Coordinates of C-alpha atoms in Angstrom, one line a residue:
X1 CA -45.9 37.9 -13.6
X2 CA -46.1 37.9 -17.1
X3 CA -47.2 34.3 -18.4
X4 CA -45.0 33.1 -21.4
X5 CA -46.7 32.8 -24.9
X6 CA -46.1 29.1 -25.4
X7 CA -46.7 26.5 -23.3
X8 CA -44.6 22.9 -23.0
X9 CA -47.3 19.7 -23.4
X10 CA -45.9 15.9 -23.0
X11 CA -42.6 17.8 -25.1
X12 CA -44.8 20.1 -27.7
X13 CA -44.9 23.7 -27.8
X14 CA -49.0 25.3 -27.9
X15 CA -49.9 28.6 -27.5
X16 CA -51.0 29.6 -24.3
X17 CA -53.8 31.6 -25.5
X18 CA -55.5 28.4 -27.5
X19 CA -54.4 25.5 -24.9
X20 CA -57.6 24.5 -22.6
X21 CA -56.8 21.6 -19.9
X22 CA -59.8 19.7 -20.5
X23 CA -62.6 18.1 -18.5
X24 CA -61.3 14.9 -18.6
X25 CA -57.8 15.7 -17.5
X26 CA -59.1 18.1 -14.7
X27 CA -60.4 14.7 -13.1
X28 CA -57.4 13.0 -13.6
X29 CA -55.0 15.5 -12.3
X30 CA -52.1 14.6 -9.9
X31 CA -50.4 17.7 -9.1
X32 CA -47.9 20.6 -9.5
X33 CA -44.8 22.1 -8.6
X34 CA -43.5 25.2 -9.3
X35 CA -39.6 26.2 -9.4
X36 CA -38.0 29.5 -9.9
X37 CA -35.2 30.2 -13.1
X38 CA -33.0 33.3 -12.3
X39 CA -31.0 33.6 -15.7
X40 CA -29.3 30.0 -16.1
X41 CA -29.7 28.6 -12.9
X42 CA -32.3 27.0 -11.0
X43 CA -32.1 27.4 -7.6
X44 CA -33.2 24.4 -5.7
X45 CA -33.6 22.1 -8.5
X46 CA -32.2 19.3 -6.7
X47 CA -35.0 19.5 -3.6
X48 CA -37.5 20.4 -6.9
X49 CA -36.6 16.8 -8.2
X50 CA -36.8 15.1 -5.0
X51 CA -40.3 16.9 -4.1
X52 CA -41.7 15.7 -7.6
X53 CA -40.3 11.8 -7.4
X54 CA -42.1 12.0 -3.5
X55 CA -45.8 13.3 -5.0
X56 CA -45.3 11.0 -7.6
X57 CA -44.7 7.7 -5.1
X58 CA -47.5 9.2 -3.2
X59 CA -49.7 9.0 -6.3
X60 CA -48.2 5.2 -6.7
X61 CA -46.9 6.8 -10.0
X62 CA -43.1 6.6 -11.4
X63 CA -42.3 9.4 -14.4
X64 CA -38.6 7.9 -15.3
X65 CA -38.3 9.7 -19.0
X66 CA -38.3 13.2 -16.7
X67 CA -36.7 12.6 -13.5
X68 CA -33.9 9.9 -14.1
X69 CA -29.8 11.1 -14.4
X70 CA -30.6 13.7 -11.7
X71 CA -33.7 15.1 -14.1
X72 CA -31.3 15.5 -17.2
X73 CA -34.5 15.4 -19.1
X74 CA -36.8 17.6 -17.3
X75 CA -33.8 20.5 -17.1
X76 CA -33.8 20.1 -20.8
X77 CA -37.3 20.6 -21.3
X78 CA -37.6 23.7 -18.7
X79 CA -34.8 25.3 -20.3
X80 CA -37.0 24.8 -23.7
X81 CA -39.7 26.3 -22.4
X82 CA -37.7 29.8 -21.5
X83 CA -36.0 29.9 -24.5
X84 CA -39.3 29.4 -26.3
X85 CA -41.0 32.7 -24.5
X86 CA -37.3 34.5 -24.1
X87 CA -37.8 34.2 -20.9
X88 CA -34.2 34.5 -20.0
X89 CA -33.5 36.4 -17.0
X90 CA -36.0 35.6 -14.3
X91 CA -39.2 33.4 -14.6
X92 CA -41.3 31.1 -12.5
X93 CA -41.6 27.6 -14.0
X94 CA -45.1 25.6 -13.2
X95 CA -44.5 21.9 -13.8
X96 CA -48.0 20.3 -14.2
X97 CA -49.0 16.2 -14.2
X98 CA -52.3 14.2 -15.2
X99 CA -53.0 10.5 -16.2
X100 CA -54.2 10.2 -19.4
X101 CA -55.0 6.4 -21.4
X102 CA -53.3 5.2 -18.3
X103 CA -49.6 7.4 -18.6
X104 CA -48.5 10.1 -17.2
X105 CA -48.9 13.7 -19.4
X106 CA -47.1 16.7 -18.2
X107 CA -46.7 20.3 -19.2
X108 CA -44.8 23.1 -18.1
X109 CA -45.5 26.5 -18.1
X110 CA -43.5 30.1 -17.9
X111 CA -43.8 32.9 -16.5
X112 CA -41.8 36.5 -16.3
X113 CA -40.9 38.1 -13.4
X114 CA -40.3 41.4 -12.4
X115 CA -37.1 41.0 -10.9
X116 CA -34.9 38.6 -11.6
X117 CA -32.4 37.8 -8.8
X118 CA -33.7 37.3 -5.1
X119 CA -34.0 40.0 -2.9
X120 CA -35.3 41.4 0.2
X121 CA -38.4 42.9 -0.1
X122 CA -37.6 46.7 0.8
X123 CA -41.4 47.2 2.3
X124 CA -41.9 45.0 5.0
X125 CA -45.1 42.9 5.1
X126 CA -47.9 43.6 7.7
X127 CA -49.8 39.7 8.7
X128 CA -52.6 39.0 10.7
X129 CA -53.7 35.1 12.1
X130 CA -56.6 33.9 9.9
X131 CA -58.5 31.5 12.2
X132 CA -61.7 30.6 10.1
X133 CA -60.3 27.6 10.1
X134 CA -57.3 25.4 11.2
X135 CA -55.5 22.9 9.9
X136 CA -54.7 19.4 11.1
X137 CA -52.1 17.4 11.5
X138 CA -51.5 14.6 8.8
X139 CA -49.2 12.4 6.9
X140 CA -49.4 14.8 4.2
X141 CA -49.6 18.4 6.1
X142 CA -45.7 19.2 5.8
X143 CA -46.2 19.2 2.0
X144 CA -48.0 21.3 -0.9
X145 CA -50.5 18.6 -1.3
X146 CA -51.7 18.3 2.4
X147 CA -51.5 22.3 2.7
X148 CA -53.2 23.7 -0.5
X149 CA -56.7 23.2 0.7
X150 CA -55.7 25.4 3.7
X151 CA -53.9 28.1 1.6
X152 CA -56.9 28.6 -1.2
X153 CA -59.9 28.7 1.4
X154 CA -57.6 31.6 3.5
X155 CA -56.5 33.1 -0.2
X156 CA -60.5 33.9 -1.1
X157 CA -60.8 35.6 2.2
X158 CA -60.4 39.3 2.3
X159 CA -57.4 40.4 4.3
X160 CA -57.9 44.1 6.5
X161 CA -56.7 46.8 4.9
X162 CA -53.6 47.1 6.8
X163 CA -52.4 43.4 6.1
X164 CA -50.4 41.9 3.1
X165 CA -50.2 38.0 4.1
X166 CA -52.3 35.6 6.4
X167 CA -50.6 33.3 9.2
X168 CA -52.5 30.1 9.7
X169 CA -53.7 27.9 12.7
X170 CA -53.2 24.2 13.5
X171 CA -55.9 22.7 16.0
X172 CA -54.2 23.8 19.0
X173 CA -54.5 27.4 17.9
X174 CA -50.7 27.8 17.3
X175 CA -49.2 29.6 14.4
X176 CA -47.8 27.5 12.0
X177 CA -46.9 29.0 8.5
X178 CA -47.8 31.3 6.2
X179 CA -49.9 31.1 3.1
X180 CA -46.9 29.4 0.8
X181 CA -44.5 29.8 3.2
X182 CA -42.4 29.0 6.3
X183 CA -42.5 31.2 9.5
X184 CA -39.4 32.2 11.4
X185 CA -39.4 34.8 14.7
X186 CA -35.9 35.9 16.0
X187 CA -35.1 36.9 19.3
X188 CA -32.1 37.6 20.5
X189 CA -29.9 34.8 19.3
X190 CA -32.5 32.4 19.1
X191 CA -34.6 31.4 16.4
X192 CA -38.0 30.3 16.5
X193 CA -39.6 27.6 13.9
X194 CA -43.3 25.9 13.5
X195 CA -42.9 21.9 13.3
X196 CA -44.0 19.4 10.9
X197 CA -45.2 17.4 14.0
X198 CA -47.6 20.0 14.8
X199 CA -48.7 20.3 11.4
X200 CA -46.6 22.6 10.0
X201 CA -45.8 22.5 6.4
X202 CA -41.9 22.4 5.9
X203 CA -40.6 24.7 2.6
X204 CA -37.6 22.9 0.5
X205 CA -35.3 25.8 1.6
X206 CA -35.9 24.5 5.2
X207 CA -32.2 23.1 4.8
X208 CA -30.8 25.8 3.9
X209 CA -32.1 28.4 6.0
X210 CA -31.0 25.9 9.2
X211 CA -27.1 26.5 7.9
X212 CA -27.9 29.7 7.8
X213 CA -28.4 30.1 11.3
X214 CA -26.1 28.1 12.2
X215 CA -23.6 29.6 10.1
X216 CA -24.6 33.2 12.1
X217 CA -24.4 31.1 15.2
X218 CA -27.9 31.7 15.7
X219 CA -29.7 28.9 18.0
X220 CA -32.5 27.2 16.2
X221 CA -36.3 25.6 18.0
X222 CA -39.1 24.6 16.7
X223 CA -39.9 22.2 19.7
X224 CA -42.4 24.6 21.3
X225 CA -44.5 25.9 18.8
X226 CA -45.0 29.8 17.9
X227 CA -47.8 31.2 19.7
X228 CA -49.7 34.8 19.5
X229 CA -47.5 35.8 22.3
X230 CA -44.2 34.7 20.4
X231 CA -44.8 36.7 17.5
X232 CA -45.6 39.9 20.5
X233 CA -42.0 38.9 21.6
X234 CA -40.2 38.8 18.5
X235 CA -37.5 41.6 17.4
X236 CA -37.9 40.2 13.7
X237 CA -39.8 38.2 11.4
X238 CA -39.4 36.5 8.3
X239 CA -41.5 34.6 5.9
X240 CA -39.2 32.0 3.6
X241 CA -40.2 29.9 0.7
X242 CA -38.3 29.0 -2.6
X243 CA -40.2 31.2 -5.1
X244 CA -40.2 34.5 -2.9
X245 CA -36.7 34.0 -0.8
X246 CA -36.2 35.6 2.1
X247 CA -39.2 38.3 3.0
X248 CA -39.6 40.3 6.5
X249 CA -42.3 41.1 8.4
X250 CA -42.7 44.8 9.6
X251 CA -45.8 44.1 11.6
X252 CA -47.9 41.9 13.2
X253 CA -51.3 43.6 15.8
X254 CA -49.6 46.6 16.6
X255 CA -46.1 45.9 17.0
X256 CA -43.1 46.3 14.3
X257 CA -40.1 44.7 13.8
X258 CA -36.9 45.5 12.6
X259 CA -34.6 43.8 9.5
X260 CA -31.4 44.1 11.4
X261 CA -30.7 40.1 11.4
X262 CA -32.4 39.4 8.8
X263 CA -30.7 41.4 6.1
X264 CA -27.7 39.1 7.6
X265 CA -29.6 35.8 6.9
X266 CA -30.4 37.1 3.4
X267 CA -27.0 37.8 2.4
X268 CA -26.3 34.2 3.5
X269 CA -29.1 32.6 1.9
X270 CA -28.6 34.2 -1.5
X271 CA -25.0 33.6 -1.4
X272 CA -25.7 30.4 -1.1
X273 CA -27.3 29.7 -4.1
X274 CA -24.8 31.4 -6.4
X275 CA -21.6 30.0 -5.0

């Protein structure tokens, strides 16, 4: 991705190359969230919106001028910030907040994709468990904020040669999720998911992808767990998270997995999102 030559601060335009987030604000810094733009739209704003008001409770923090009247304001300013870089068929949108003399500062930040609609990736992804460490179950470990830790120690890891994406581990050594992502395996008519309860962190297309399946009258369980056996069992594989869609797994130790079902749950999802 292409990063945008201007970048949004508290509502002014800087240029990328000269902006530098400063000591002081690095130690102050809250969070971010990042939402994709594909042309006009942007998909999953509302669950966007609703993700930022939670971190911000979480922070005991309220940021009204952005995220009152449904986010009016922060739409406006997003929209600002592609128009700015001409960024106007398909970008990814980082939303950034700090404290600074006691109020919250934000900024926002664009970047270009390649392709600007959702797709299926037309290579399947090869994953393999990375168990250096595993994470625990929290109040926080279905979110971004409680998984990122996880995610960056397993991202400065060197993946084999014949793997695109790590799975990770919770404590009781069963697959939960993907680095970014949420984990599905399909068998059959059934549909196997990682829970929250056992530390699983839970995209905001999680909604979505369960009227999916049930839409394809597909039966849905995360009640179990996913173990190393499980994804052995599996006819197909798919990794799902808002940025990315919809992406299938071709392989996993050895075994491969077909698309068949999920080019069907694809079609759904991005339907979805248009209609």
């Amino acid at each position: 991705m292409n990063e945008g030559s201007y970048i949004l601060v508290n509502g002014l335009f800087l240029p990328t190359a000269e902006y530098r987030f400063s000591l002081k604000e690095s130690d102050v810094f809250l969070f971010s969230e990042k939402i994709r733009a594909v042309r006009s739209a942007f998909p999953f704003y509302r669950e966007t919106l609703e993700m930022i008001k939670q971190k911000l409770v979480i922070f005991n923090q309220t940021f009204p001028e952005l995220t009152e009247n449904d986010g009016a304001e922060l739409k406006r300013q997003m929209e600002r910030t592609l128009t700015k870089n001409k960024q106007f068929l398909g970008a990814v949108l980082t939303i950034r907040f700090w404290i600074s003399d006691q109020k919250i500062q934000y900024s926002i930040q664009s970047a270009k994709r390649e392709k600007s609609d959702y797709g299926l990736n037309d290579k399947g992804l090869y994953v393999t468990v990375f168990d250096t460490i595993r994470k625990s179950v929290s109040s926080l470990s279905n979110t971004s904020l409680g998984s990122e830790l996880n995610w960056r120690i397993a991202g400065n890891y060197p993946k084999d040669i014949a793997s695109d994406e790590f799975l990770l581990l919770n404590t009781d050594g069963q697959i939960i999720e993907a680095v970014g992502s949420n984990i599905y395996l399909i068998k059959g008519r059934m549909v196997k998911g990682a829970s929250i309860y056992h530390g699983a962190y839970a995209d905001i297309t999680k909604s979505l992808m369960l009227s999916v399946y049930n839409k394809l009258q597909l039966s849905y369980s995360e009640k179990d767990g996913i173990t190393d056996q499980d994804m052995k069992e599996a006819d197909e594989i798919l990794l799902v998270n808002a940025i990315d869609g919809i992406r299938w797994v071709v392989g996993f130790e050895g075994k491969r997995y077909f698309n068949n079902m999920i080019r069907k749950i694809n079609e759904l999802f991005v339907s979805s999102l248009v209609s």
